[in-house]
Amino acid sequence: MVLDFLMNWLAAIPGFVVPFALAALGLLLIEKAGVLSLGAEGFMLVGALAGIGAILGLGASPLAALLCAALAATLLSLLYAVLVVSLRVNQVIAGLSLVFLAQGLTGLIGTGAGWVNRPVDGLRPVPVPLLGDLPLIGQVVFRQDTVVYLTVPAFALVAWLLARTMVGLRLRAVGDGPDAADTAGIGVSATRYGAIAAGAALVGIAGGYLSVGIARIWVEGMTGGRGWIAIAIVIFARWRPWSALAGALLFGAIEALIPRIAAAGIQVPQYFIAMIPYLATLAVMVWTCLRGGGGSMEPRALGRAHLREDR
Amino acid sequence: MLRRLVPLCLVAGLGSGLTGVLGADPAGAAPFKLDGPPKVAMVLFGPKNDGGWGQAFEEGRVRTEKALGIQIPVVDNIKESSSAIRPAVELFIKRGYNVIIGTAFGYSDTFKELAQKYPKVAFLNGSGTTNGANLESFYGRTYEPHYLCGMAAGAVSKEGKLGFVAANPFGVVNWTVNAYELGAKQTKPQATTTVVFTGAWNDPVKERAAAEALVGQGIDVIGQHVDTPTPQIVAQEKGIHGTGHHRDMSEFAPKATLCSLVWFWDRYLIPTIQKIGAGTWEPSPYGAFLSIKDGGPDIACCGPAVPKAVADQIQTERQAIIDGKKVYAGPLTDRDGKERVPAGGVLSDADLWKMDWFVPGVISQK
């Protein structure tokens, strides 16, 4: 009985972790280049709509639908990039406007096209041969969908890219000291455009996964604030990729747990449990401050627009 | 949705107190009279095709048009703010429309102001809280259909382990959960209803998680009081059954759906518009809280999995409710053993709106 409960819970966790993890990873990529991205919720909304639209409107396969989700979020992110990189609009205001724009736009298109409440087949679990038959761990880890399997490699790729490659070095330089990077001959605007486009694609996939992978249905505003949670996860992780995955695990595990304890009829203070990840985020922030920012990888120029010759 | 669905409660709760204070309430003084024949228009809170609340009004509007042989123009996506509602309503009034139908809790205050500004226009507002000489809010006794659907759920379930996916634990939702369990006990005395509150009206991700968690606990019928059909779709995928809310969910889960709560707003709108036209309309100072027989929500029943005998039993019970049977009639104790309705008594409307207790057999977080 206890084992059943545990297995059901553990097997459900990856599905909940993926949207948080990919959104946080994309966000982290953008912010490492020194661009604040409060618009994550907007990219997710667009991704969720584009994913379902690709299936219902174009008959795309679920994986192709996720590509569409990435493309759509990237398209929207170019607008954001023009605003904050080229026009140097305040990044907080531009990010919030982006969310409102995405809310209105996705609602208008989705309801206009009649995509509301239309069930789709969506992503299905792909058991890994042999490993999927392992007792316990097979069910939890190796009977998931493709996106779950690709999430950890995606983190490895971004972590490697940031820490070990020239592209990553330039990106971090632009995020930490755009003026110095500029002097060194790095194209600050081009790097930020690239980071925004690539990061938004990841956030878009996270949104598409919500509609195509988990819910397999679309309704207006279905991201339900998960983009904001991704922002909290990046702060929790202090801008470190692997910590972001751990943060996503924490938030995802709790989100998977809450309905299960209710369904099992276990009496616990569920609102307290729902609060734990946020408490942890606050604790990490306080801890980072007390240590004088030691260990945090927060980009030093985060949120600051770069204007050449403007010191 | 939360804002749309906390209707009438203040009015109902304060009802008895207010009668004394406002003894000379103008609403009850004389019937409302229109200048000329009724010209009706509707203002929708969300999109017309949302598959739930808004669409139910849209379908009711079309049936009302047909029955009365009139045109009822509609404007949708009018959000719950004065700056959105006023221009839409005033444009209709300028064009000569004199019966305005609103559809949201959040319209309450603006409709009250507009009703005072335009005393020659009749205002009706679904799930509103304000009333007046030319304004009536209306909502349905949703626990009646959920009681009947609970009967279907209890009958079809093997061991009587029912699940329920609901949004937030407050009166309007709690009364559907309790009624569901009371109904299920009619057909399966040992039935239990395990509730998972998602905390959101419109989050299919959370609804799927809740439904799958219930299935994981061996539940074989899933009821719902949330806005999307996700719990029914999960039921269909898992080869079990479910009961719906807002619309006939067999549209989304033909094999799984046993029974659904369905809104029939035309059953309230048609006679009300006729009364307004005839000059005999007297809006209730406490709003219209509609039973099945007054045009409140009814059932779409039954799906193929419900045995004929049970379907007949449900229809008999439905008729009994129409004839005056009360779902919340005493003796009724809550699951902690506290008496809530004495034998021979009936739960008052005020107590319904603030229901914060569950009947025995409901399993939920405290």
XYZ file of C-alpha atoms in Angstrom:
677
model
C 0.000 0.000 0.000
C 2.726 2.437 1.067
C 4.919 1.154 -1.744
C 2.077 1.634 -4.242
C 1.568 5.184 -3.074
C 5.287 5.892 -3.287
C 5.601 4.335 -6.747
C 2.606 6.236 -8.103
C 3.993 9.438 -6.723
C 7.558 8.925 -7.917
C 6.413 7.863 -11.392
C 4.319 11.043 -11.679
C 7.126 13.383 -10.647
C 9.105 13.572 -13.944
C 6.060 14.822 -15.865
C 5.656 17.682 -13.415
C 9.352 18.470 -13.227
C 9.878 18.832 -16.991
C 7.881 22.056 -17.539
C 9.519 23.718 -14.524
C 12.970 22.438 -15.468
C 12.916 23.434 -19.139
C 11.369 26.822 -18.394
C 13.968 27.499 -15.696
C 16.772 26.378 -18.004
C 15.622 28.681 -20.805
C 15.209 31.543 -18.366
C 18.660 30.931 -16.958
C 20.168 31.085 -20.430
C 18.517 34.457 -21.093
C 19.464 35.871 -17.719
C 23.076 34.706 -17.981
C 23.339 37.167 -20.876
C 22.205 39.910 -18.498
C 18.606 40.173 -19.676
C 15.928 39.956 -17.024
C 13.080 37.775 -18.224
C 9.845 38.243 -16.370
C 8.040 37.235 -19.563
C 8.538 33.500 -19.019
C 4.809 33.007 -18.396
C 4.142 34.650 -21.767
C 6.539 32.360 -23.651
C 4.938 29.364 -21.950
C 1.423 30.493 -22.879
C 2.458 30.898 -26.513
C 4.189 27.516 -26.460
C 1.128 25.805 -24.996
C -1.121 27.269 -27.686
C 1.290 26.632 -30.564
C 1.737 23.024 -29.473
C -1.962 22.222 -29.443
C -2.511 24.313 -32.583
C 0.104 22.330 -34.489
C -1.701 19.090 -33.614
C -5.271 20.272 -34.174
C -4.582 22.633 -37.070
C -1.717 20.983 -38.927
C -2.024 17.368 -37.815
C 1.536 17.487 -36.506
C 3.028 14.711 -34.397
C 3.496 15.549 -30.695
C 7.249 16.054 -31.070
C 6.784 18.264 -34.141
C 4.193 20.162 -32.105
C 6.808 20.860 -29.449
C 9.105 22.219 -32.173
C 6.279 24.540 -33.224
C 5.946 25.595 -29.588
C 9.650 26.445 -29.524
C 9.400 28.365 -32.800
C 6.378 30.360 -31.700
C 7.991 31.362 -28.412
C 11.170 32.332 -30.270
C 9.171 34.524 -32.635
C 7.564 36.329 -29.707
C 10.940 36.599 -27.995
C 12.336 38.519 -30.969
C 9.784 41.235 -30.231
C 11.001 41.219 -26.629
C 14.616 41.373 -27.793
C 13.919 44.353 -30.028
C 12.310 46.119 -27.071
C 14.936 45.451 -24.412
C 18.141 45.060 -26.425
C 17.745 47.430 -29.342
C 15.334 49.986 -27.879
C 16.565 49.514 -24.264
C 13.065 49.595 -22.803
C 12.916 48.918 -19.047
C 13.172 45.131 -18.791
C 10.690 44.769 -15.929
C 8.000 46.678 -17.784
C 8.719 44.975 -21.120
C 8.609 41.535 -19.451
C 5.301 42.173 -17.720
C 3.782 43.647 -20.901
C 4.866 40.546 -22.748
C 2.882 38.350 -20.342
C -0.263 40.439 -20.789
C 0.198 40.464 -24.555
C 0.579 36.669 -24.605
C -2.472 36.198 -22.383
C -4.666 38.235 -24.720
C -3.172 36.911 -27.928
C -3.332 33.217 -27.031
C -6.885 33.577 -25.711
C -7.984 35.321 -28.894
C -6.332 32.867 -31.289
C -7.156 29.720 -29.318
C -10.845 30.454 -28.829
C -11.165 31.911 -32.330
C -9.714 28.769 -33.873
C -11.901 26.539 -31.684
C -9.019 24.756 -29.967
C -10.553 24.982 -26.488
C -11.253 21.684 -24.708
C -10.318 19.510 -27.701
C -8.608 16.365 -26.384
C -5.541 15.229 -28.319
C -3.500 12.038 -28.167
C -0.363 13.872 -27.185
C 2.909 12.457 -25.979
C 2.880 8.886 -24.776
C 5.384 7.082 -22.566
C 8.132 5.303 -24.470
C 9.435 2.457 -22.272
C 13.156 1.932 -22.655
C 13.780 -1.690 -23.722
C 15.056 -3.888 -20.870
C 15.503 -0.985 -18.427
C 11.753 -0.352 -18.514
C 11.145 -3.852 -17.153
C 13.316 -3.319 -14.075
C 11.294 -3.502 -10.893
C 10.575 -0.158 -9.185
C 13.168 2.011 -10.922
C 11.971 0.895 -14.349
C 8.494 2.251 -13.671
C 9.751 5.493 -12.186
C 12.554 6.396 -14.573
C 12.381 4.348 -17.757
C 8.694 4.475 -18.688
C 8.456 8.165 -19.393
C 8.019 10.163 -22.596
C 10.811 11.359 -24.894
C 10.915 14.858 -23.464
C 11.586 13.542 -19.970
C 14.532 11.518 -21.286
C 15.900 14.582 -23.106
C 15.645 16.949 -20.155
C 18.786 15.836 -18.332
C 20.913 15.912 -21.527
C 19.527 19.392 -22.197
C 20.785 20.522 -18.792
C 24.152 18.893 -19.417
C 24.401 20.648 -22.759
C 23.586 24.093 -21.367
C 25.873 23.616 -18.351
C 28.714 22.543 -20.635
C 27.991 25.355 -23.078
C 28.074 27.981 -20.343
C 31.087 26.697 -18.480
C 33.331 25.158 -21.113
C 32.854 26.807 -24.480
C 33.769 30.130 -26.053
C 30.101 30.821 -26.761
C 29.353 30.369 -23.069
C 32.252 32.537 -22.016
C 31.063 35.350 -24.266
C 27.513 34.977 -23.042
C 28.610 35.179 -19.414
C 30.891 38.106 -20.167
C 27.970 39.994 -21.709
C 25.881 39.234 -18.647
C 28.533 40.190 -16.127
C 30.101 43.199 -17.760
C 28.678 44.243 -21.107
C 30.966 47.266 -21.313
C 34.098 45.201 -20.862
C 32.769 42.557 -23.246
C 32.104 45.252 -25.802
C 35.653 46.557 -25.431
C 36.930 43.034 -25.956
C 35.121 42.914 -29.263
C 32.142 40.761 -28.279
C 28.890 41.759 -29.959
C 26.738 42.490 -26.922
C 23.459 42.931 -28.786
C 23.972 39.916 -31.019
C 24.827 37.726 -28.034
C 21.747 38.896 -26.141
C 19.517 38.342 -29.176
C 20.881 34.823 -29.453
C 20.427 34.065 -25.780
C 16.852 35.403 -25.767
C 15.892 33.397 -28.860
C 17.441 30.151 -27.603
C 16.138 30.557 -24.047
C 12.627 31.401 -25.232
C 12.630 28.261 -27.375
C 13.230 26.171 -24.246
C 10.539 28.018 -22.296
C 8.205 27.535 -25.265
C 8.818 23.776 -25.216
C 8.006 23.810 -21.498
C 4.674 25.452 -22.325
C 4.007 23.078 -25.196
C 4.708 20.150 -22.903
C 1.920 21.345 -20.583
C -0.716 21.176 -23.323
C 0.692 18.391 -25.520
C 2.426 16.260 -22.914
C 0.516 16.483 -19.642
C -2.973 17.925 -19.977
C -3.452 16.848 -23.627
C -6.048 19.587 -23.874
C -5.849 23.368 -24.157
C -7.773 26.042 -22.282
C -7.157 29.761 -22.007
C -4.444 30.698 -19.513
C -3.618 27.063 -18.799
C -0.013 27.672 -17.720
C -1.458 28.704 -14.363
C 1.507 30.769 -13.162
C 4.146 28.103 -13.825
C 6.288 30.670 -15.653
C 6.479 32.695 -12.452
C 7.513 29.602 -10.527
C 10.323 29.101 -13.067
C 11.569 32.575 -12.141
C 11.560 31.548 -8.481
C 13.471 28.381 -9.384
C 16.225 30.361 -11.123
C 16.594 32.538 -8.017
C 16.534 29.412 -5.841
C 19.274 27.910 -8.020
C 21.331 31.094 -7.877
C 21.709 30.890 -11.684
C 23.410 27.471 -11.651
C 21.977 24.992 -14.196
C 22.171 21.835 -12.076
C 20.729 23.598 -9.046
C 17.875 24.732 -11.275
C 17.137 21.084 -12.063
C 17.141 20.352 -8.327
C 14.771 23.275 -7.752
C 12.459 22.008 -10.498
C 12.530 18.570 -8.842
C 11.474 20.094 -5.531
C 8.588 22.085 -7.044
C 7.534 19.190 -9.298
C 7.653 16.602 -6.525
C 5.413 18.738 -4.325
C 2.969 19.432 -7.157
C 2.718 15.689 -7.829
C 2.373 14.891 -4.132
C -0.495 17.195 -3.164
C -3.322 15.574 -5.158
C -2.008 12.125 -4.184
C -2.176 12.692 -0.455
C -5.679 14.073 -0.881
C -6.723 11.082 -3.005
C -5.255 8.674 -0.456
C -7.314 10.380 2.236
C -4.216 11.195 4.293
C -4.832 14.115 6.623
C -1.972 16.586 6.341
C -1.828 20.358 6.202
C -1.789 20.496 2.377
C -1.456 24.275 2.193
C 1.680 24.045 4.293
C 3.139 21.434 1.959
C 2.273 23.562 -1.051
C 4.221 26.376 0.595
C 7.463 24.424 1.156
C 9.177 25.168 -2.201
C 8.516 28.885 -1.796
C 9.827 28.805 1.756
C 12.930 27.060 0.447
C 13.363 29.766 -2.216
C 13.120 32.481 0.426
C 15.556 30.612 2.645
C 18.068 30.333 -0.188
C 17.760 34.057 -0.915
C 18.294 34.973 2.732
C 21.205 32.550 2.978
C 22.820 33.978 -0.165
C 22.489 37.507 1.220
C 23.958 36.536 4.590
C 26.947 34.990 2.852
C 27.450 38.212 0.936
C 26.427 36.674 -2.367
C 29.164 34.071 -2.215
C 28.460 31.135 -4.474
C 25.733 32.909 -6.386
C 26.192 32.996 -10.110
C 23.848 35.939 -10.565
C 24.919 37.923 -13.638
C 26.192 41.270 -12.421
C 24.610 43.256 -15.247
C 21.218 41.551 -14.922
C 18.439 43.877 -15.983
C 20.788 46.613 -17.178
C 20.510 47.731 -20.783
C 23.784 48.199 -22.592
C 24.481 51.429 -24.436
C 27.910 51.787 -26.005
C 29.864 54.777 -24.691
C 27.360 55.150 -21.874
C 29.352 54.509 -18.708
C -14.455 31.584 -12.026
C -14.170 31.979 -8.303
C -15.343 35.526 -8.732
C -18.155 34.367 -10.932
C -19.268 31.745 -8.492
C -19.617 33.410 -5.156
C -23.028 34.607 -6.121
C -25.916 35.738 -4.052
C -24.295 34.558 -0.862
C -24.151 37.932 0.791
C -27.673 38.600 -0.280
C -28.884 35.211 0.874
C -26.879 35.404 4.059
C -28.077 38.844 4.980
C -31.518 38.245 3.569
C -33.407 37.713 6.748
C -31.696 40.615 8.460
C -32.280 43.015 5.617
C -36.010 42.498 5.436
C -36.370 44.180 8.771
C -34.023 47.034 7.984
C -35.329 47.748 4.526
C -38.961 47.161 5.299
C -40.029 49.463 2.506
C -37.795 47.871 -0.125
C -38.949 49.363 -3.428
C -38.322 46.043 -5.202
C -41.383 44.508 -3.708
C -43.517 47.629 -4.065
C -44.836 47.304 -7.615
C -44.138 45.237 -10.710
C -41.637 46.682 -13.134
C -43.068 48.259 -16.294
C -41.249 48.675 -19.611
C -41.965 51.431 -22.106
C -42.742 49.354 -25.167
C -42.001 45.732 -26.053
C -38.907 44.013 -24.622
C -35.708 44.247 -26.678
C -33.218 41.830 -25.135
C -29.403 41.831 -25.299
C -26.785 39.655 -23.596
C -23.302 40.469 -22.285
C -21.031 37.451 -21.874
C -18.126 37.326 -19.440
C -15.939 34.911 -21.430
C -15.888 33.537 -24.942
C -19.074 32.048 -26.406
C -17.399 28.742 -27.131
C -15.551 28.092 -23.871
C -17.142 24.667 -23.525
C -18.573 25.610 -20.148
C -20.213 28.562 -18.417
C -20.206 30.966 -21.374
C -21.308 28.390 -23.889
C -24.216 27.362 -21.685
C -25.471 30.979 -21.783
C -24.943 31.134 -25.526
C -27.020 27.969 -26.025
C -29.702 29.298 -23.686
C -29.760 32.536 -25.659
C -30.314 30.721 -28.955
C -33.159 28.640 -27.481
C -34.726 31.770 -25.967
C -34.588 33.536 -29.345
C -36.356 30.615 -30.983
C -39.021 30.235 -28.302
C -39.903 33.929 -28.154
C -39.345 34.652 -31.846
C -37.006 37.563 -31.078
C -33.407 38.500 -31.831
C -31.053 38.636 -28.833
C -27.713 40.154 -29.819
C -24.744 39.093 -27.736
C -21.302 40.531 -27.063
C -18.688 38.261 -25.500
C -15.377 38.570 -23.633
C -16.585 41.484 -21.515
C -14.341 41.242 -18.475
C -15.457 41.865 -14.922
C -14.540 45.526 -14.717
C -16.718 48.591 -14.858
C -14.687 50.060 -17.718
C -15.461 47.019 -19.871
C -19.086 46.498 -18.854
C -20.391 50.085 -19.042
C -19.622 50.849 -22.711
C -21.008 47.497 -23.847
C -24.242 47.845 -21.894
C -24.739 51.552 -22.617
C -24.277 50.958 -26.342
C -27.110 48.417 -26.240
C -29.306 50.813 -24.237
C -28.640 53.657 -26.704
C -29.759 51.382 -29.512
C -33.056 50.850 -27.714
C -32.431 47.589 -25.867
C -34.336 47.546 -22.582
C -33.614 44.078 -21.143
C -29.915 43.440 -20.450
C -28.682 39.981 -19.420
C -25.323 39.784 -17.636
C -23.455 36.598 -16.826
C -20.912 37.164 -14.064
C -20.451 37.640 -10.359
C -18.063 40.502 -11.156
C -20.837 42.414 -12.964
C -22.812 42.816 -9.726
C -21.771 46.326 -8.692
C -21.735 47.825 -12.173
C -25.164 46.348 -12.931
C -26.487 47.877 -9.697
C -25.174 51.307 -10.746
C -26.500 50.928 -14.280
C -29.873 49.774 -12.986
C -30.149 52.942 -10.920
C -29.000 55.124 -13.826
C -31.462 53.509 -16.255
C -34.628 52.794 -14.253
C -36.589 52.044 -17.444
C -34.313 49.138 -18.365
C -34.595 45.652 -16.858
C -31.332 43.972 -15.772
C -30.764 40.245 -15.143
C -27.404 38.925 -13.968
C -26.308 35.279 -13.781
C -24.368 34.501 -10.578
C -24.566 38.145 -9.467
C -25.203 39.367 -5.933
C -27.084 42.625 -6.447
C -30.807 43.176 -6.833
C -33.175 46.113 -7.109
C -36.422 47.436 -8.538
C -35.259 46.637 -12.089
C -32.410 44.195 -11.379
C -32.466 40.510 -10.490
C -29.472 38.216 -9.998
C -29.949 34.499 -10.607
C -28.049 31.273 -9.926
C -28.888 27.580 -9.746
C -29.229 25.032 -6.975
C -26.413 22.965 -8.457
C -26.648 20.427 -5.655
C -29.869 18.986 -7.096
C -28.317 17.665 -10.331
C -25.179 16.575 -8.448
C -27.357 14.570 -6.071
C -28.964 12.823 -9.053
C -25.617 12.258 -10.779
C -24.271 10.857 -7.493
C -27.017 8.204 -7.702
C -25.730 7.145 -11.120
C -22.140 7.133 -9.832
C -22.987 4.985 -6.810
C -24.899 2.489 -8.919
C -22.139 2.011 -11.487
C -19.206 1.905 -9.055
C -18.182 -1.637 -8.090
C -17.333 -1.005 -4.451
C -18.715 2.504 -4.089
C -15.330 4.217 -4.137
C -16.090 7.530 -5.838
C -13.719 10.391 -6.528
C -14.447 14.080 -7.037
C -12.234 16.763 -8.573
C -13.256 20.185 -7.269
C -11.811 23.680 -7.395
C -11.922 25.307 -3.977
C -13.618 24.282 -0.726
C -16.349 26.849 -0.159
C -20.148 26.748 0.039
C -21.007 26.594 -3.660
C -18.575 23.707 -4.176
C -19.089 21.937 -0.852
C -22.822 21.625 -1.453
C -22.207 19.782 -4.729
C -19.743 17.405 -3.027
C -22.140 16.640 -0.172
C -25.086 16.174 -2.523
C -23.008 13.826 -4.670
C -22.279 11.635 -1.656
C -25.897 11.753 -0.454
C -27.056 10.700 -3.919
C -24.495 7.912 -4.147
C -25.691 6.489 -0.815
C -29.168 6.104 -2.337
C -27.857 3.504 -4.757
C -24.843 2.205 -2.804
C -25.120 2.622 0.969
C -21.398 2.076 1.593
C -20.346 4.680 -1.025
C -17.568 7.134 -0.181
C -16.533 10.246 -2.100
C -12.859 11.241 -2.011
C -12.382 14.882 -2.969
C -9.259 16.461 -4.397
C -9.320 20.269 -4.454
C -7.121 21.640 -7.228
C -7.267 25.262 -6.090
C -8.037 26.393 -9.652
C -11.135 26.438 -11.878
C -9.379 26.122 -15.166
C -6.098 24.205 -14.805
C -6.204 20.977 -16.853
C -2.710 20.043 -15.643
C -3.823 19.991 -12.009
C -7.146 18.360 -12.928
C -5.390 15.514 -14.713
C -3.033 15.038 -11.765
C -5.998 14.930 -9.391
C -7.971 12.490 -11.540
C -4.984 10.191 -12.057
C -4.206 10.249 -8.348
C -7.808 9.196 -7.627
C -7.601 6.382 -10.178
C -4.362 5.281 -8.521
C -6.318 4.834 -5.300
C -8.760 2.411 -6.903
C -11.568 4.876 -7.542
C -13.824 3.913 -10.445
C -16.166 6.907 -10.883
C -14.941 10.517 -11.000
C -17.284 13.463 -10.462
C -16.201 17.034 -10.997
C -16.867 20.666 -10.205
C -14.166 22.330 -12.286
C -14.450 23.997 -15.684
C -12.591 21.738 -18.126
C -13.639 18.224 -19.211
C -10.209 16.830 -18.222
C -11.424 14.538 -15.385
C -13.917 12.905 -17.795
C -11.233 12.453 -20.446
C -8.998 10.748 -17.864
C -11.907 8.496 -16.857
C -12.390 7.506 -20.479
C -8.661 6.812 -20.952
C -8.566 4.624 -17.839
C -11.700 2.697 -18.780
C -13.669 3.892 -15.742
C -16.621 6.288 -15.465
C -17.377 9.866 -14.530
C -20.002 12.590 -14.147
C -19.703 16.091 -15.564
C -20.441 19.707 -14.788
C -21.621 22.640 -16.982
C -22.365 20.620 -20.101
C -23.181 17.113 -21.242
C -19.685 15.640 -21.005
C -20.554 12.659 -23.183
C -19.384 15.015 -25.951
C -15.816 14.530 -24.642
C -16.049 11.083 -23.032
C -18.951 9.179 -24.611
C -18.188 5.846 -22.960
C -17.201 7.166 -19.557
C -19.822 9.811 -18.862
C -22.779 8.604 -16.821
C -24.539 11.865 -16.093
C -23.830 15.611 -16.250
C -25.097 18.797 -14.684
C -26.362 20.972 -17.529
C -27.460 24.590 -17.403
C -30.763 25.440 -19.094
C -30.836 29.209 -18.718
C -33.638 29.536 -21.285
C -35.994 27.887 -18.782
C -35.475 30.916 -16.528
C -35.013 33.567 -19.232
C -38.105 32.767 -21.333
C -40.723 33.147 -18.562
C -38.851 36.085 -17.028
C -38.714 37.992 -20.323
C -42.388 37.194 -20.871
C -43.225 38.605 -17.448
C -41.156 41.725 -18.129
C -43.036 42.182 -21.407
C -46.395 41.703 -19.704
C -45.565 44.168 -16.941
C -45.894 41.581 -14.173
C -42.199 41.104 -13.344
C -41.325 41.634 -9.685
C -37.604 41.038 -9.169
C -36.821 39.220 -5.941
C -34.895 41.410 -3.493
C -32.741 38.336 -2.685
C -32.187 37.179 -6.263
C -33.538 34.058 -7.948
C -31.961 30.852 -6.588
C -33.274 28.373 -9.106
C -34.361 24.775 -8.553
C -34.776 22.349 -11.433
C -38.435 23.298 -11.671
C -37.693 27.049 -11.822
C -35.221 26.682 -14.680
C -32.152 25.877 -12.608
C -29.516 23.377 -13.696
C -30.790 19.923 -14.673
C -29.198 16.616 -15.612
C -28.209 15.022 -18.896
C -28.659 11.395 -17.923
C -27.871 8.647 -18.397
C -24.882 7.236 -20.247
C -24.855 3.683 -21.649
C -23.174 2.272 -18.521
C -26.127 3.148 -16.282
C -28.595 0.238 -15.938
C -32.174 0.948 -16.999
C -33.543 0.372 -13.502
C -31.159 2.960 -12.045
C -31.960 5.435 -14.803
C -35.645 5.052 -13.949
C -34.892 5.470 -10.256
C -33.005 8.708 -11.028
C -35.911 10.034 -13.083
C -38.313 9.207 -10.226
C -36.057 11.042 -7.775
C -35.794 13.991 -10.164
C -39.569 14.181 -10.307
C -39.670 14.026 -6.496
C -37.314 17.020 -6.329
C -39.490 18.900 -8.798
C -42.469 18.036 -6.582
C -40.733 19.547 -3.576
C -38.332 16.964 -2.130
C -35.335 18.672 -0.498
C -31.808 17.288 -0.862
C -30.704 18.849 2.421
C -33.614 17.677 4.567
C -33.085 16.575 8.172
C -32.018 14.623 10.046
C -28.532 15.380 8.779
C -25.286 15.173 10.722
C -21.825 16.030 9.436
C -18.960 13.549 9.327
C -17.793 14.641 12.784
C -21.175 13.689 14.226
C -22.461 17.223 14.733
C -26.161 17.698 13.930
C -26.585 20.131 11.028
C -30.271 19.760 10.188
C -32.757 18.437 12.788
C -35.314 15.793 11.827
C -38.145 17.413 9.927
C -36.073 20.520 9.159
C -34.564 21.790 5.918
C -31.219 23.541 5.522
C -31.829 27.272 4.944
C -30.441 29.080 1.913
C -28.230 31.178 4.172
C -26.697 28.001 5.653
C -26.237 26.549 2.164
C -24.109 29.485 1.023
C -21.808 29.179 4.003
C -21.628 25.353 4.063
C -18.196 24.462 5.465
C -18.903 20.890 6.596
C -19.129 17.500 4.902
C -21.567 14.616 5.292
C -20.284 11.212 6.468
C -18.617 9.346 3.594
C -16.870 12.407 2.155
C -13.090 12.024 2.441
C -11.140 15.253 2.064
C -8.469 17.363 3.625
C -9.818 19.115 6.705
